[in-house]
mmCIF file of C-alpha atoms and ligand atoms in Angstrom:
data_model
loop_
_atom_site.group_PDB
_atom_site.id
_atom_site.type_symbol
_atom_site.label_atom_id
_atom_site.label_comp_id
_atom_site.label_asym_id
_atom_site.label_seq_id
_atom_site.Cartn_x
_atom_site.Cartn_y
_atom_site.Cartn_z
ATOM 1 C CA UNK A 1 -59.456 -33.569 -194.937
ATOM 2 C CA UNK A 2 -56.559 -31.468 -193.668
ATOM 3 C CA UNK A 3 -55.089 -28.960 -196.092
ATOM 4 C CA UNK A 4 -51.613 -30.524 -196.097
ATOM 5 C CA UNK A 5 -53.173 -33.895 -196.817
ATOM 6 C CA UNK A 6 -54.982 -32.458 -199.806
ATOM 7 C CA UNK A 7 -51.767 -30.916 -201.139
ATOM 8 C CA UNK A 8 -49.873 -34.200 -200.870
ATOM 9 C CA UNK A 9 -52.702 -35.977 -202.639
ATOM 10 C CA UNK A 10 -52.662 -33.434 -205.464
ATOM 11 C CA UNK A 11 -48.879 -33.744 -205.728
ATOM 12 C CA UNK A 12 -49.096 -37.563 -205.993
ATOM 13 C CA UNK A 13 -51.864 -37.490 -208.612
ATOM 14 C CA UNK A 14 -49.844 -34.892 -210.535
ATOM 15 C CA UNK A 15 -46.707 -37.067 -210.473
ATOM 16 C CA UNK A 16 -48.639 -40.167 -211.579
ATOM 17 C CA UNK A 17 -50.143 -38.220 -214.469
ATOM 18 C CA UNK A 18 -46.706 -36.919 -215.444
ATOM 19 C CA UNK A 19 -45.121 -40.420 -215.397
ATOM 20 C CA UNK A 20 -47.997 -41.873 -217.398
ATOM 21 C CA UNK A 21 -47.653 -39.070 -219.950
ATOM 22 C CA UNK A 22 -43.908 -39.799 -220.267
ATOM 23 C CA UNK A 23 -44.594 -43.514 -220.878
ATOM 24 C CA UNK A 24 -47.255 -42.813 -223.506
ATOM 25 C CA UNK A 25 -45.185 -40.117 -225.234
ATOM 26 C CA UNK A 26 -42.014 -42.222 -225.382
ATOM 27 C CA UNK A 27 -43.975 -45.239 -226.657
ATOM 28 C CA UNK A 28 -45.369 -43.171 -229.507
ATOM 29 C CA UNK A 29 -42.243 -41.199 -230.409
ATOM 30 C CA UNK A 30 -39.579 -43.897 -229.873
ATOM 31 C CA UNK A 31 -41.655 -46.810 -231.214
ATOM 32 C CA UNK A 32 -41.091 -49.076 -228.213
ATOM 33 C CA UNK A 33 -41.119 -52.773 -229.092
ATOM 34 C CA UNK A 34 -40.499 -56.009 -227.248
ATOM 35 C CA UNK A 35 -36.751 -56.491 -226.745
ATOM 36 C CA UNK A 36 -34.384 -58.574 -228.889
ATOM 37 C CA UNK A 37 -36.188 -58.959 -232.195
ATOM 38 C CA UNK A 38 -39.043 -57.349 -234.050
ATOM 39 C CA UNK A 39 -40.512 -60.224 -235.960
ATOM 40 C CA UNK A 40 -44.198 -60.943 -235.822
ATOM 41 C CA UNK A 41 -46.031 -64.247 -236.014
ATOM 42 C CA UNK A 42 -49.693 -65.215 -235.650
ATOM 43 C CA UNK A 43 -49.943 -67.076 -232.308
ATOM 44 C CA UNK A 44 -53.235 -68.693 -233.344
ATOM 45 C CA UNK A 45 -51.890 -70.512 -236.402
ATOM 46 C CA UNK A 46 -48.208 -71.060 -235.621
ATOM 47 C CA UNK A 47 -48.751 -74.770 -234.818
ATOM 48 C CA UNK A 48 -50.300 -75.405 -238.244
ATOM 49 C CA UNK A 49 -47.147 -74.948 -240.285
ATOM 50 C CA UNK A 50 -43.894 -73.069 -240.667
ATOM 51 C CA UNK A 51 -40.930 -73.130 -238.340
ATOM 52 C CA UNK A 52 -42.936 -73.517 -235.126
ATOM 53 C CA UNK A 53 -44.932 -76.563 -236.251
ATOM 54 C CA UNK A 54 -44.391 -79.420 -233.804
ATOM 55 C CA UNK A 55 -42.033 -81.359 -236.066
ATOM 56 C CA UNK A 56 -39.692 -78.356 -236.324
ATOM 57 C CA UNK A 57 -39.359 -77.717 -232.603
ATOM 58 C CA UNK A 58 -36.160 -78.491 -230.744
ATOM 59 C CA UNK A 59 -32.577 -78.364 -231.967
ATOM 60 C CA UNK A 60 -31.685 -78.143 -235.652
ATOM 61 C CA UNK A 61 -28.244 -78.019 -237.236
ATOM 62 C CA UNK A 62 -27.775 -75.348 -239.896
ATOM 63 C CA UNK A 63 -25.641 -75.931 -243.017
ATOM 64 C CA UNK A 64 -22.878 -73.714 -241.540
ATOM 65 C CA UNK A 65 -22.678 -75.943 -238.443
ATOM 66 C CA UNK A 66 -24.428 -73.557 -236.101
ATOM 67 C CA UNK A 67 -27.410 -74.689 -234.057
ATOM 68 C CA UNK A 68 -30.920 -73.302 -233.813
ATOM 69 C CA UNK A 69 -33.238 -74.198 -230.963
ATOM 70 C CA UNK A 70 -36.914 -73.509 -231.544
ATOM 71 C CA UNK A 71 -39.117 -73.468 -228.463
ATOM 72 C CA UNK A 72 -42.765 -72.582 -227.925
ATOM 73 C CA UNK A 73 -43.879 -71.308 -224.519
ATOM 74 C CA UNK A 74 -47.387 -71.853 -223.256
ATOM 75 C CA UNK A 75 -49.144 -71.992 -219.908
ATOM 76 C CA UNK A 76 -47.325 -73.743 -218.222
ATOM 77 C CA UNK A 77 -44.600 -75.449 -220.186
ATOM 78 C CA UNK A 78 -41.849 -74.949 -222.692
ATOM 79 C CA UNK A 79 -42.180 -77.190 -225.756
ATOM 80 C CA UNK A 80 -39.963 -79.109 -226.026
ATOM 81 C CA UNK A 81 -39.291 -79.450 -222.337
ATOM 82 C CA UNK A 82 -35.593 -80.097 -222.937
ATOM 83 C CA UNK A 83 -33.126 -79.344 -225.735
ATOM 84 C CA UNK A 84 -29.554 -80.521 -226.232
ATOM 85 C CA UNK A 85 -26.903 -78.245 -227.717
ATOM 86 C CA UNK A 86 -23.160 -78.459 -228.303
ATOM 87 C CA UNK A 87 -20.418 -76.538 -226.558
ATOM 88 C CA UNK A 88 -18.293 -73.982 -228.496
ATOM 89 C CA UNK A 89 -20.870 -73.674 -231.259
ATOM 90 C CA UNK A 90 -22.908 -70.617 -232.266
ATOM 91 C CA UNK A 91 -26.417 -71.132 -230.936
ATOM 92 C CA UNK A 92 -29.544 -69.258 -231.840
ATOM 93 C CA UNK A 93 -32.675 -69.563 -229.730
ATOM 94 C CA UNK A 94 -35.954 -68.722 -231.430
ATOM 95 C CA UNK A 95 -38.957 -68.588 -229.157
ATOM 96 C CA UNK A 96 -42.562 -67.579 -229.289
ATOM 97 C CA UNK A 97 -45.623 -67.832 -227.069
ATOM 98 C CA UNK A 98 -49.112 -69.074 -227.861
ATOM 99 C CA UNK A 99 -50.872 -67.356 -224.974
ATOM 100 C CA UNK A 100 -49.390 -64.843 -222.540
ATOM 101 C CA UNK A 101 -45.996 -63.257 -221.901
ATOM 102 C CA UNK A 102 -43.418 -65.720 -220.586
ATOM 103 C CA UNK A 103 -39.746 -65.208 -219.804
ATOM 104 C CA UNK A 104 -36.777 -67.314 -220.919
ATOM 105 C CA UNK A 105 -33.563 -67.145 -218.935
ATOM 106 C CA UNK A 106 -30.477 -69.352 -218.753
ATOM 107 C CA UNK A 107 -28.552 -68.656 -215.559
ATOM 108 C CA UNK A 108 -24.932 -67.499 -216.006
ATOM 109 C CA UNK A 109 -25.351 -66.794 -219.733
ATOM 110 C CA UNK A 110 -26.439 -63.800 -221.806
ATOM 111 C CA UNK A 111 -29.737 -65.559 -222.587
ATOM 112 C CA UNK A 112 -32.601 -63.628 -221.052
ATOM 113 C CA UNK A 113 -35.617 -62.543 -223.049
ATOM 114 C CA UNK A 114 -39.319 -62.020 -222.767
ATOM 115 C CA UNK A 115 -41.407 -64.354 -224.905
ATOM 116 C CA UNK A 116 -44.329 -62.305 -226.147
ATOM 117 C CA UNK A 117 -47.281 -63.754 -228.082
ATOM 118 C CA UNK A 118 -47.316 -62.416 -231.619
ATOM 119 C CA UNK A 119 -43.533 -61.968 -231.703
ATOM 120 C CA UNK A 120 -40.531 -64.209 -232.269
ATOM 121 C CA UNK A 121 -37.812 -63.652 -229.687
ATOM 122 C CA UNK A 122 -34.307 -64.411 -230.948
ATOM 123 C CA UNK A 123 -31.223 -64.719 -228.752
ATOM 124 C CA UNK A 124 -27.737 -65.721 -229.853
ATOM 125 C CA UNK A 125 -25.169 -67.267 -227.591
ATOM 126 C CA UNK A 126 -22.259 -69.692 -227.411
ATOM 127 C CA UNK A 127 -21.806 -72.069 -224.498
ATOM 128 C CA UNK A 128 -18.261 -72.244 -223.186
ATOM 129 C CA UNK A 129 -18.616 -75.432 -221.149
ATOM 130 C CA UNK A 130 -20.832 -78.497 -221.064
ATOM 131 C CA UNK A 131 -23.486 -78.737 -218.414
ATOM 132 C CA UNK A 132 -27.135 -78.735 -217.547
ATOM 133 C CA UNK A 133 -28.880 -75.403 -217.506
ATOM 134 C CA UNK A 134 -32.275 -75.208 -215.890
ATOM 135 C CA UNK A 135 -34.465 -72.577 -217.399
ATOM 136 C CA UNK A 136 -37.194 -71.090 -215.292
ATOM 137 C CA UNK A 137 -39.992 -69.074 -216.780
ATOM 138 C CA UNK A 138 -38.912 -65.610 -215.786
ATOM 139 C CA UNK A 139 -42.135 -63.675 -216.188
ATOM 140 C CA UNK A 140 -45.219 -64.188 -214.044
ATOM 141 C CA UNK A 141 -47.680 -65.911 -216.363
ATOM 142 C CA UNK A 142 -50.430 -67.267 -214.115
ATOM 143 C CA UNK A 143 -51.136 -69.796 -211.386
ATOM 144 C CA UNK A 144 -48.710 -72.396 -212.730
ATOM 145 C CA UNK A 145 -45.825 -69.974 -213.300
ATOM 146 C CA UNK A 146 -43.644 -71.425 -210.525
ATOM 147 C CA UNK A 147 -43.800 -74.880 -212.139
ATOM 148 C CA UNK A 148 -42.798 -73.735 -215.610
ATOM 149 C CA UNK A 149 -39.263 -75.072 -215.939
ATOM 150 C CA UNK A 150 -37.308 -76.705 -218.699
ATOM 151 C CA UNK A 151 -33.740 -77.704 -219.413
ATOM 152 C CA UNK A 152 -30.894 -77.091 -221.800
ATOM 153 C CA UNK A 153 -28.204 -79.764 -221.844
ATOM 154 C CA UNK A 154 -24.910 -78.687 -223.373
ATOM 155 C CA UNK A 155 -22.839 -81.671 -224.509
ATOM 156 C CA UNK A 156 -19.188 -81.787 -225.647
ATOM 157 C CA UNK A 157 -18.844 -80.929 -229.334
ATOM 158 C CA UNK A 158 -17.784 -84.400 -230.577
ATOM 159 C CA UNK A 159 -20.793 -86.021 -228.890
ATOM 160 C CA UNK A 160 -23.367 -83.883 -230.611
ATOM 161 C CA UNK A 161 -23.344 -85.276 -234.175
ATOM 162 C CA UNK A 162 -23.889 -88.782 -232.792
ATOM 163 C CA UNK A 163 -27.199 -87.770 -231.254
ATOM 164 C CA UNK A 164 -30.276 -88.675 -233.259
ATOM 165 C CA UNK A 165 -32.585 -85.747 -234.033
ATOM 166 C CA UNK A 166 -35.108 -87.050 -231.491
ATOM 167 C CA UNK A 167 -32.425 -87.208 -228.788
ATOM 168 C CA UNK A 168 -31.513 -83.582 -229.404
ATOM 169 C CA UNK A 169 -34.947 -82.455 -228.327
ATOM 170 C CA UNK A 170 -35.489 -84.842 -225.460
ATOM 171 C CA UNK A 171 -33.764 -85.658 -222.198
ATOM 172 C CA UNK A 172 -35.138 -89.164 -222.063
ATOM 173 C CA UNK A 173 -32.321 -91.714 -221.865
ATOM 174 C CA UNK A 174 -32.386 -93.864 -224.976
HETATM 175 CU CU1 LIG B 1 -44.487 -68.875 -218.050
HETATM 176 CU CU2 LIG B 1 -44.179 -67.765 -215.977
#
């Protein structure tokens, strides 16, 4: 091995060690956490009860008129596959994963979060116009990642109260 080659190699290994040390040190001193919300949940039992039980998934209207959409991500689907929300209304998304890290992103909005097993991701937004937003899984999660899509349908405000609870969490025409 030529001497210059050896020096470059040493320099590269040195830099890698330095970067790794910075990551480890900042994780320990700055308490790095998943973005958006530090709220833990047991991914093994979340389907058995509580807010992420199957009957609680989808869109719910809060007493103050705001909307909460609860969605569970798993390989390779969002459950429910589609939620309906109203325009000009405060919306809170609450998401969690049962298996690996997924990503939740609504194009042209501020909604973009990782969905990490063991944590509840919470994102608040307000839609300014009706429309159909397709949401791709935004974090590589395995062989079926490219097929992991779902939808958010934003309807005009007066139409929303007329929707039955089952229609709010389904895009099937009824
Ligand atoms: Cu889920 Cu990629």
